[in-house]
XYZ file of C-alpha atoms in Angstrom:
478
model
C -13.737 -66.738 -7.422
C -12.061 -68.128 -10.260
C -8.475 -65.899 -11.605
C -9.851 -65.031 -14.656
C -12.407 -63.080 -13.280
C -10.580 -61.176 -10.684
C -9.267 -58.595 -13.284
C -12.858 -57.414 -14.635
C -13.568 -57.813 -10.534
C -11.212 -55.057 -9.668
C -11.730 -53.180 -12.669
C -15.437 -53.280 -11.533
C -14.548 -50.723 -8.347
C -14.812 -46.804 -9.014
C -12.106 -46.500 -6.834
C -7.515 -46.931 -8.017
C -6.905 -50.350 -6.263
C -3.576 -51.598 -5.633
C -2.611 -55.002 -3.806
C 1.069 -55.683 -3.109
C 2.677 -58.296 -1.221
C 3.667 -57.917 2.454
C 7.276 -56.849 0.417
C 5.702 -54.106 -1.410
C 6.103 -55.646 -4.734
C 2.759 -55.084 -6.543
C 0.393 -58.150 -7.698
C -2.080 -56.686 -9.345
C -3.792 -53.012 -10.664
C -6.989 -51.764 -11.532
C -7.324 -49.631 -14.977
C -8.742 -46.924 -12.967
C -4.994 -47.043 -11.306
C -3.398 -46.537 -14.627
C -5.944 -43.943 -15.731
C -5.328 -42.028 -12.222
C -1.701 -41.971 -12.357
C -0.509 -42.425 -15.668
C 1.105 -45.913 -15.242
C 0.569 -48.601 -16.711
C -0.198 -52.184 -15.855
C 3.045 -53.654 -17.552
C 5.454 -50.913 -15.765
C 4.488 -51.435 -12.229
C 3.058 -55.166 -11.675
C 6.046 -57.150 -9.995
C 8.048 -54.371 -8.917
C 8.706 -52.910 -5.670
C 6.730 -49.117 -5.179
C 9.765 -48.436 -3.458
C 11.693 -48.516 -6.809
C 9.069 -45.920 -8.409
C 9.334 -43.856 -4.988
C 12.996 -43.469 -6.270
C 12.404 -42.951 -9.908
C 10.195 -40.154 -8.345
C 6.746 -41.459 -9.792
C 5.354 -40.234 -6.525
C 6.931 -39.417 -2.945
C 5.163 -42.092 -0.244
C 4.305 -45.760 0.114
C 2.064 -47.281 2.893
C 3.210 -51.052 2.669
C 6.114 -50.908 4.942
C 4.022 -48.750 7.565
C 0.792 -50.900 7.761
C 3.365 -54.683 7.325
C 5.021 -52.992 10.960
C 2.097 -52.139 12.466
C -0.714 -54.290 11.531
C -3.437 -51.479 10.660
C -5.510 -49.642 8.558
C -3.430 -46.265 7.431
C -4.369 -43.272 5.451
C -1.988 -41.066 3.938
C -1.322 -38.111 1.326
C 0.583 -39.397 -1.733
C 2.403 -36.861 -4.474
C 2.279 -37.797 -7.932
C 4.987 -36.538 -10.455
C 2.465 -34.950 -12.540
C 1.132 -32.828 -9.494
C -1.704 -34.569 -8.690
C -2.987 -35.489 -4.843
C -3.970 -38.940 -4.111
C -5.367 -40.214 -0.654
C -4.107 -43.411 0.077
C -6.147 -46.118 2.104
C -4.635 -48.955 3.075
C -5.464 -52.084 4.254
C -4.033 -55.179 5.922
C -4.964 -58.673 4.739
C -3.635 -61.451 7.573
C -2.373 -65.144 6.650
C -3.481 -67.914 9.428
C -0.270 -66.821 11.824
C -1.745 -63.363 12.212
C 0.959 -62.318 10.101
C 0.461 -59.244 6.799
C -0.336 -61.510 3.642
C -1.150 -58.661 1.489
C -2.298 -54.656 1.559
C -4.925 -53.646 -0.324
C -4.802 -49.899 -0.951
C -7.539 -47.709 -2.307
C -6.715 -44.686 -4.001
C -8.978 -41.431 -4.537
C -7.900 -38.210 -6.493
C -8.362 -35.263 -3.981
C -6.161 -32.883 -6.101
C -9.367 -30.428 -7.094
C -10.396 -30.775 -3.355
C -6.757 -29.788 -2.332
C -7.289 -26.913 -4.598
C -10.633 -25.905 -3.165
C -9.145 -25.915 0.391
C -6.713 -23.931 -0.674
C -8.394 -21.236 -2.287
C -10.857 -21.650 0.538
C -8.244 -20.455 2.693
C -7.198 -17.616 0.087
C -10.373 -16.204 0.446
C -10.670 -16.459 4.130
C -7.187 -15.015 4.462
C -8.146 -12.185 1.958
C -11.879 -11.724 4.343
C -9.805 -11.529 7.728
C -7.157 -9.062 6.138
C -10.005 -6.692 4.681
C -12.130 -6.603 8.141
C -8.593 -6.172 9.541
C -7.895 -3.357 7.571
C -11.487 -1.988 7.155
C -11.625 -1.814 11.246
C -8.407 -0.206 11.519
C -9.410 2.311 8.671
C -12.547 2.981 10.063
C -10.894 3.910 13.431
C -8.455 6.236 11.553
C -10.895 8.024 9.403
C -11.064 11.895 10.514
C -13.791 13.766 11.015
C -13.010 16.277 8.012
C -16.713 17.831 6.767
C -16.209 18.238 2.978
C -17.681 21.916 3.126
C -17.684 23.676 -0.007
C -18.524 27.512 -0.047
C -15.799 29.157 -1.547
C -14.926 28.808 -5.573
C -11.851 27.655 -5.631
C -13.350 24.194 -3.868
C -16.504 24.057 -5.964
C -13.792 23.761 -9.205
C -11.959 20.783 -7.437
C -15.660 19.199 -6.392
C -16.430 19.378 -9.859
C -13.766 17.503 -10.865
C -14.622 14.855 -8.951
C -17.850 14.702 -10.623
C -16.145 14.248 -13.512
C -13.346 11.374 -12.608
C -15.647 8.971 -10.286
C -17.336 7.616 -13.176
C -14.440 6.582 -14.863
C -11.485 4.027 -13.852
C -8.775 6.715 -14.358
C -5.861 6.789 -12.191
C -6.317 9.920 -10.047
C -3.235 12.201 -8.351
C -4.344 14.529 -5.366
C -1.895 17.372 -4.826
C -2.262 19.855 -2.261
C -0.221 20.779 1.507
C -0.411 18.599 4.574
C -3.484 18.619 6.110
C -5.779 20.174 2.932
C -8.286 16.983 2.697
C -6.895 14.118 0.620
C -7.738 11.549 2.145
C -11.358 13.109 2.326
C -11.397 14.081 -1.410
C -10.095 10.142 -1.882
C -13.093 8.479 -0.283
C -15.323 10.869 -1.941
C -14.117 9.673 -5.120
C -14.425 6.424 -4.134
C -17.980 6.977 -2.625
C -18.955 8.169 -5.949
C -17.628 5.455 -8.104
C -19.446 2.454 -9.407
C -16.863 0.769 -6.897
C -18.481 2.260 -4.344
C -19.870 -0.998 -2.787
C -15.915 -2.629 -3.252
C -13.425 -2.092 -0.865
C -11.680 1.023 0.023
C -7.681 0.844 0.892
C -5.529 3.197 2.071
C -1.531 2.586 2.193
C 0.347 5.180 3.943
C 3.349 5.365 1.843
C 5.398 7.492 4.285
C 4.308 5.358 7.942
C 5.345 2.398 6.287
C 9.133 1.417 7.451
C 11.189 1.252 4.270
C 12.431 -2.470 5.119
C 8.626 -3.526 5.497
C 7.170 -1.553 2.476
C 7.379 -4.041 -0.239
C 5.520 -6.794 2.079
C 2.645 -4.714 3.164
C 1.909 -3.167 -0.101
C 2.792 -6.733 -2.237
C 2.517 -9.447 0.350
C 4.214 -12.411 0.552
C 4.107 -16.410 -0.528
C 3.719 -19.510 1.919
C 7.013 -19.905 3.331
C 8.596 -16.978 2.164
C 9.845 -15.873 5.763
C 10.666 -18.582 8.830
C 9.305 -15.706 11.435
C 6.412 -15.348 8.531
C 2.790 -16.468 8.597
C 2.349 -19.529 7.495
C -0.001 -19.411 5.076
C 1.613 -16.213 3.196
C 0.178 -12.734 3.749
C -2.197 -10.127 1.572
C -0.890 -7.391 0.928
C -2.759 -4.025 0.370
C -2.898 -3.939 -2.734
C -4.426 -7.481 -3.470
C -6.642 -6.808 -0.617
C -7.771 -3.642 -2.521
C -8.584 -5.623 -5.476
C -11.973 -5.364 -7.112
C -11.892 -1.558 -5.133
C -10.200 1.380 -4.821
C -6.260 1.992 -3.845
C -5.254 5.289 -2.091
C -2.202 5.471 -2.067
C -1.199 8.188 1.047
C 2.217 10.066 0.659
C 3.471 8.424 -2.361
C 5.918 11.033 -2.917
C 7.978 9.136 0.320
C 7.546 5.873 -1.405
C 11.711 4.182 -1.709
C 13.026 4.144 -5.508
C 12.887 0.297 -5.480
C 9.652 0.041 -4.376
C 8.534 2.806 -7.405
C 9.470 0.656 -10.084
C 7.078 -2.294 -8.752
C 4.459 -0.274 -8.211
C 5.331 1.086 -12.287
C 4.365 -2.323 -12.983
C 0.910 -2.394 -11.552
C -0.060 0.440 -13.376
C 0.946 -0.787 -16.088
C 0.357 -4.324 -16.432
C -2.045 -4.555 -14.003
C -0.616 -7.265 -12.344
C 1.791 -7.748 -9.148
C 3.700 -10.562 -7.917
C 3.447 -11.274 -3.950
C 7.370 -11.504 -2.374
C 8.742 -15.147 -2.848
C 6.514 -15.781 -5.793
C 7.243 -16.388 -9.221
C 3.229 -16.061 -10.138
C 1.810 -12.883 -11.231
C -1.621 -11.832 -9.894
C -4.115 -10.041 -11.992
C -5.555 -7.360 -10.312
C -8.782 -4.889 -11.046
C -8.082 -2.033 -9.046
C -8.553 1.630 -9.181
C -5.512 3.847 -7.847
C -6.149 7.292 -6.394
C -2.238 8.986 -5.308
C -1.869 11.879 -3.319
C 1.704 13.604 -1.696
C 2.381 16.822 -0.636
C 5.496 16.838 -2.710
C 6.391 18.700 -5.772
C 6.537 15.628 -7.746
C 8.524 17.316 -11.151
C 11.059 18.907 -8.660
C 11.318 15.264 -6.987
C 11.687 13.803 -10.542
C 14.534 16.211 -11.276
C 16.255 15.940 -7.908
C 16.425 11.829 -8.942
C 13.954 11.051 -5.720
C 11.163 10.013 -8.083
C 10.497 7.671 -11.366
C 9.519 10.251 -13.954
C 7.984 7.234 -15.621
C 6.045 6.233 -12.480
C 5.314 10.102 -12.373
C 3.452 9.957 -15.856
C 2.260 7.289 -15.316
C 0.111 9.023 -11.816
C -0.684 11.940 -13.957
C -3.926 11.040 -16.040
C -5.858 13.020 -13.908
C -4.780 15.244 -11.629
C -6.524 17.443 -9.072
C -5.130 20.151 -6.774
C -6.828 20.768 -3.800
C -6.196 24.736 -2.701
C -5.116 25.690 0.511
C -7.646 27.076 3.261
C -6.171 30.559 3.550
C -7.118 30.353 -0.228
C -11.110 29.196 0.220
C -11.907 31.555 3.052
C -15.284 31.668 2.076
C -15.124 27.943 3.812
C -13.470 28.860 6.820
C -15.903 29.649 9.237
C -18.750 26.803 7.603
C -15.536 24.575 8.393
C -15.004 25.685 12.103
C -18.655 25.323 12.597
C -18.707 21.731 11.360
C -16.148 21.444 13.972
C -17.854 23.114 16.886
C -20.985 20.642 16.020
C -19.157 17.260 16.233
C -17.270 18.034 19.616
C -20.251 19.912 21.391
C -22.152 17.257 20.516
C -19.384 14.567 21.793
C -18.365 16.677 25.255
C -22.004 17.611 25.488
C -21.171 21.505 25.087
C -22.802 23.861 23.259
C -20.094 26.770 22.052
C -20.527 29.176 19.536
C -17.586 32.348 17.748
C -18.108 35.190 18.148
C -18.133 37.648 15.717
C -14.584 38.965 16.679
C -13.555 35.301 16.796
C -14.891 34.398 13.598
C -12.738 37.385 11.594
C -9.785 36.232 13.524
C -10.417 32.676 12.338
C -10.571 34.393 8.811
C -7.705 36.157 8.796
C -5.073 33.860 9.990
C -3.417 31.859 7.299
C -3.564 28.299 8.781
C -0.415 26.561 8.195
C -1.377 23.315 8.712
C -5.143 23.581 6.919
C -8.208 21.862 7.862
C -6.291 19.456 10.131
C -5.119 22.483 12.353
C -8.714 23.792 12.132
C -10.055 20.683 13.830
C -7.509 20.268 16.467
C -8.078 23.714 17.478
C -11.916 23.683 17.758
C -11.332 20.304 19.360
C -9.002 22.004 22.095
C -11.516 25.007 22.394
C -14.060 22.710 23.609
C -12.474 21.269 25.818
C -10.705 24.015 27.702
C -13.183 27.015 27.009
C -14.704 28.173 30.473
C -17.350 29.992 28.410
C -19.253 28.830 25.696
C -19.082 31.628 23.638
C -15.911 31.407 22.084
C -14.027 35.015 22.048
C -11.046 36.006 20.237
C -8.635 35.987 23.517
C -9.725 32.513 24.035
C -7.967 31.450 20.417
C -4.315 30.128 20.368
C -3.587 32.354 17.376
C -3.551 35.859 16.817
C -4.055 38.655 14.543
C -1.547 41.300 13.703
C -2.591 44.523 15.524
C -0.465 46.744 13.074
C -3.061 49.311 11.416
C -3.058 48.806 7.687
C -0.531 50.895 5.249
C -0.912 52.494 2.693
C 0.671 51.850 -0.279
C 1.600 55.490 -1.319
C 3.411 55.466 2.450
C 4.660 51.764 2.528
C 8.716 51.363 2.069
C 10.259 49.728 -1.152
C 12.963 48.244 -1.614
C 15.630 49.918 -3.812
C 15.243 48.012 -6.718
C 16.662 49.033 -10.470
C 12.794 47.656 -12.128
C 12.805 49.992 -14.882
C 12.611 47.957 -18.160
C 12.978 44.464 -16.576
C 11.007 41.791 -16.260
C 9.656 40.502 -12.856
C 11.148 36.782 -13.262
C 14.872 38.845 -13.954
C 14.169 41.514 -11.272
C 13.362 38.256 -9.070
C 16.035 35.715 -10.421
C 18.344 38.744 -9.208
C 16.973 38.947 -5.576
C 17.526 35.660 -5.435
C 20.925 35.175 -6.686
C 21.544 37.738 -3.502
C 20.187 36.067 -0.996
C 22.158 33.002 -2.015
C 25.605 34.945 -1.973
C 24.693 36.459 1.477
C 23.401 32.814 2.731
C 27.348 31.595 1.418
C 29.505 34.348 3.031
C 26.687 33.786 6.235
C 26.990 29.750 6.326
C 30.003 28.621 4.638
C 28.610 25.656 2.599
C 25.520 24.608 0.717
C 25.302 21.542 3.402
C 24.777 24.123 6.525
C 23.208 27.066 4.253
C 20.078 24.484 3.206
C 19.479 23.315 6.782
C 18.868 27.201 7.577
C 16.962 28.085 4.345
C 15.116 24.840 5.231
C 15.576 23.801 1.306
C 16.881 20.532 0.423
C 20.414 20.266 -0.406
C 19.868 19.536 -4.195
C 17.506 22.339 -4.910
C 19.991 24.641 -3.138
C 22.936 23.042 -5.148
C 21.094 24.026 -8.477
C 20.432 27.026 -7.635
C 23.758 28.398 -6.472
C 25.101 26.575 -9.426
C 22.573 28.373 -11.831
C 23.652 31.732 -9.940
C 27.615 31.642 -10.768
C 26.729 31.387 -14.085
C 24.464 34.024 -14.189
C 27.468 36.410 -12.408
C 30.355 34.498 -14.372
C 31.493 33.437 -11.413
C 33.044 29.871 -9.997
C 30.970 27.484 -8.343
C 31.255 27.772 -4.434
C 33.658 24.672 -3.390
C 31.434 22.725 -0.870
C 33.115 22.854 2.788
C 31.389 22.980 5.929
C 32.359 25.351 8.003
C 34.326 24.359 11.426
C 32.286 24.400 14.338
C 33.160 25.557 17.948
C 34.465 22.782 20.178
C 33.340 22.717 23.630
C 36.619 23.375 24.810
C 37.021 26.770 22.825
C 33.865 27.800 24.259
């Protein structure tokens, strides 16, 4: 071939070529070269690649590798500007056997490096969502939303109301009322219904592993870490809903990220400098008083507002009693039908299941038909047979019932009150000694007791109580 057509020749290939001498100085380019990497002809014929793998043009060279060992070799090559090039080199032998040249062909895989790569995104994100959906799914209580009594047909309603929209929703109510159960309902209901449902246990989650499982992390982030990064709940809720267990135990630090979300709509995973958009809806729920949390300095009041576009309280059962017994039969269903029993209340049972007050809600209610069904030798279910009893004191009447000696003439109940309360507190000081000791008793945290003996000395002019614990018995003195 004569020289002056072995420019147009090369040019001619679809492929970057580069030929270099078994030295690694380069002899001749292609344009599609220049075009791939943004060099041109003039700044790169006759000079070593090594000198551009120093000026940091891009990070590898194959000459040296394939002039030692005398084969074809493939390898990934970084440009400066980011781009991926697969390098495929190729020996070209003098009459001694010896390397003459290398020939190297050079393809662009940067978009394919960025399709693996979100390839694996996805995959990561699938495997973390069956992950999560399996573990939910095994989790999920049996709680029948049963809905008899009025009080629950107003916080239905509401529900009616809220699925259609994207508003964030706040679920208040005691342990054990039916959050979680009024969550997925909302959910259920949504046009998100078909997206996926997350649920983050704000108060399981140990506070040094919080910010990774609800934010994930980057590639890299942690040596002991997976390598590819992690999801974390709430990118894996994306597109779905968010519930957000218990947020009333979620850390301070932890608050102000999550303030974020909700209000950019955004989060960044832990060793990453890239935001992520997110489309989520976020459904809250604690058994906290939140204000009295925000006022103790426990909880963002910002964050707080932020929760509190829609918020529905979910009543107590000893205040829907119309749904207790509907309830325990729900309950009595499921586990005959799972032990293969066949149990019914009786009436006696029934008003005693009525009349107790059930601490711990609908949560109680199932563990204790579960345990009846187990244990009962009969299976009708009598009121000896239930762990809980009702008072057997006849009823009084209130023209024979005991008051207290109280001054109530021309007072108002929240002073009559404030006073009974201001002498509790003075008896709970001269009983315990210190706040410290006299909130552990009361079972009140230490800052709502501070306020309030605080508020009380100024109420009887008095000084404020100085804080000492009182000395405790030593072993030896006892």
């Amino acid at each position: 071939m004569e020289a002056k057509y072995f420019e147009p020749f090369l040019d001619a290939f679809k492929e970057a070529v580069c030929i270099t001498d078994s030295q690694g100085v380069v002899l001749h380019i292609n344009a599609k070269y220049s075009r791939l990497t943004g060099i041109e002809k003039k700044d790169i014929v006759g000079k070593n690649l090594q000198e551009l793998v120093d000026g940091g043009h891009f990070d590898i060279v194959l000459n040296p590798i394939i002039v030692k060992g005398k084969v074809e070799t493939s390898r990934i090559q970084n440009l400066m500007n980011g781009k991926k090039l697969l390098l495929d080199g190729h020996p070209i032998f003098d009459d001694q056997g010896e390397v003459a040249c290398v020939v190297t062909f050079i393809y662009d895989i940067t978009t394919l490096e960025e399709l693996k790569e979100q390839v694996i995104a996805q995959r990561e994100l699938l495997e973390t969502f069956k992950k999560l959906q399996s573990i939910d799914a095994g989790e999920q209580r049996i709680c029948p939303l049963v809905v008899h009594s009025e009080a629950m047909r107003r916080a239905i309603g509401q529900i009616g109301m809220l699925a259609e929209t994207d508003a964030t929703v706040l679920l208040l109510g005691e342990t054990g009322v039916g959050k979680d159960v009024f969550a997925r309902r909302l959910h259920a209901s949504s046009p998100r219904a078909d997206k996926p449902f997350i649920k983050a246990d704000c108060g399981s989650i140990p506070e040094n592993l919080v910010e990774t499982e609800l934010f994930g992390y980057a590639p890299g982030t942690f040596s002991g870490g997976i390598k590819q990064g992690k999801v974390g709940l709430i990118e894996a809720a994306s597109s779905g809903t968010l519930f957000l267990d218990e947020i009333g135990e979620l850390p301070l630090a932890m608050q102000s990220r999550l303030l974020r979300l909700l209000q950019d709509w955004e989060i960044k995973r832990v060793g990453s400098t890239t935001p992520t958009k997110i489309d989520v809806r976020v459904i809250a729920a604690t058994n906290k008083d939140l204000e009295e949390e925000v006022a103790a300095g426990r909880f963002r009041s910002d964050l707080y507002y932020r929760l509190k576009v829609a918020v529905i309280r979910i009543p107590p059962l000893r205040k829907r009693k119309g749904d207790i017994l509907p309830l325990a039969q729900c309950f009595l269903e499921f586990y005959g039908a799972r032990y293969k029993r066949s149990c019914e209340l009786t009436p006696a049972a029934g008003q005693a299941l009525t009349e107790y007050r059930w601490p711990g809600n609908v949560r109680e209610m199932e563990n204790l038909i579960h345990g009846l069904v187990i244990t009962s030798a009969n299976d009708r279910i009598d009121e000896g047979d239930l762990p809980i009893k009702r008072s057997s004191a006849p009823p009084i009447n209130i023209a024979d019932a005991e008051a207290p000696d109280l001054d109530i003439a021309d007072r108002s109940y929240k002073d009559i009150m404030r006073e009974l309360e201001n002498q509790v507190l003075l008896a709970g000081l001269k009983q315990y000694g210190s706040l410290q000791e006299m909130a552990e008793h009361f079972q009140l945290d230490r800052t709502t007791v501070f306020r309030k003996v605080r508020a009380m000395a100024k109420d009887l002019n008095m000084p404020m109580p100085v804080n000492k614990r009182r000395k405790r018995k030593s072993t030896k003195d006892s």
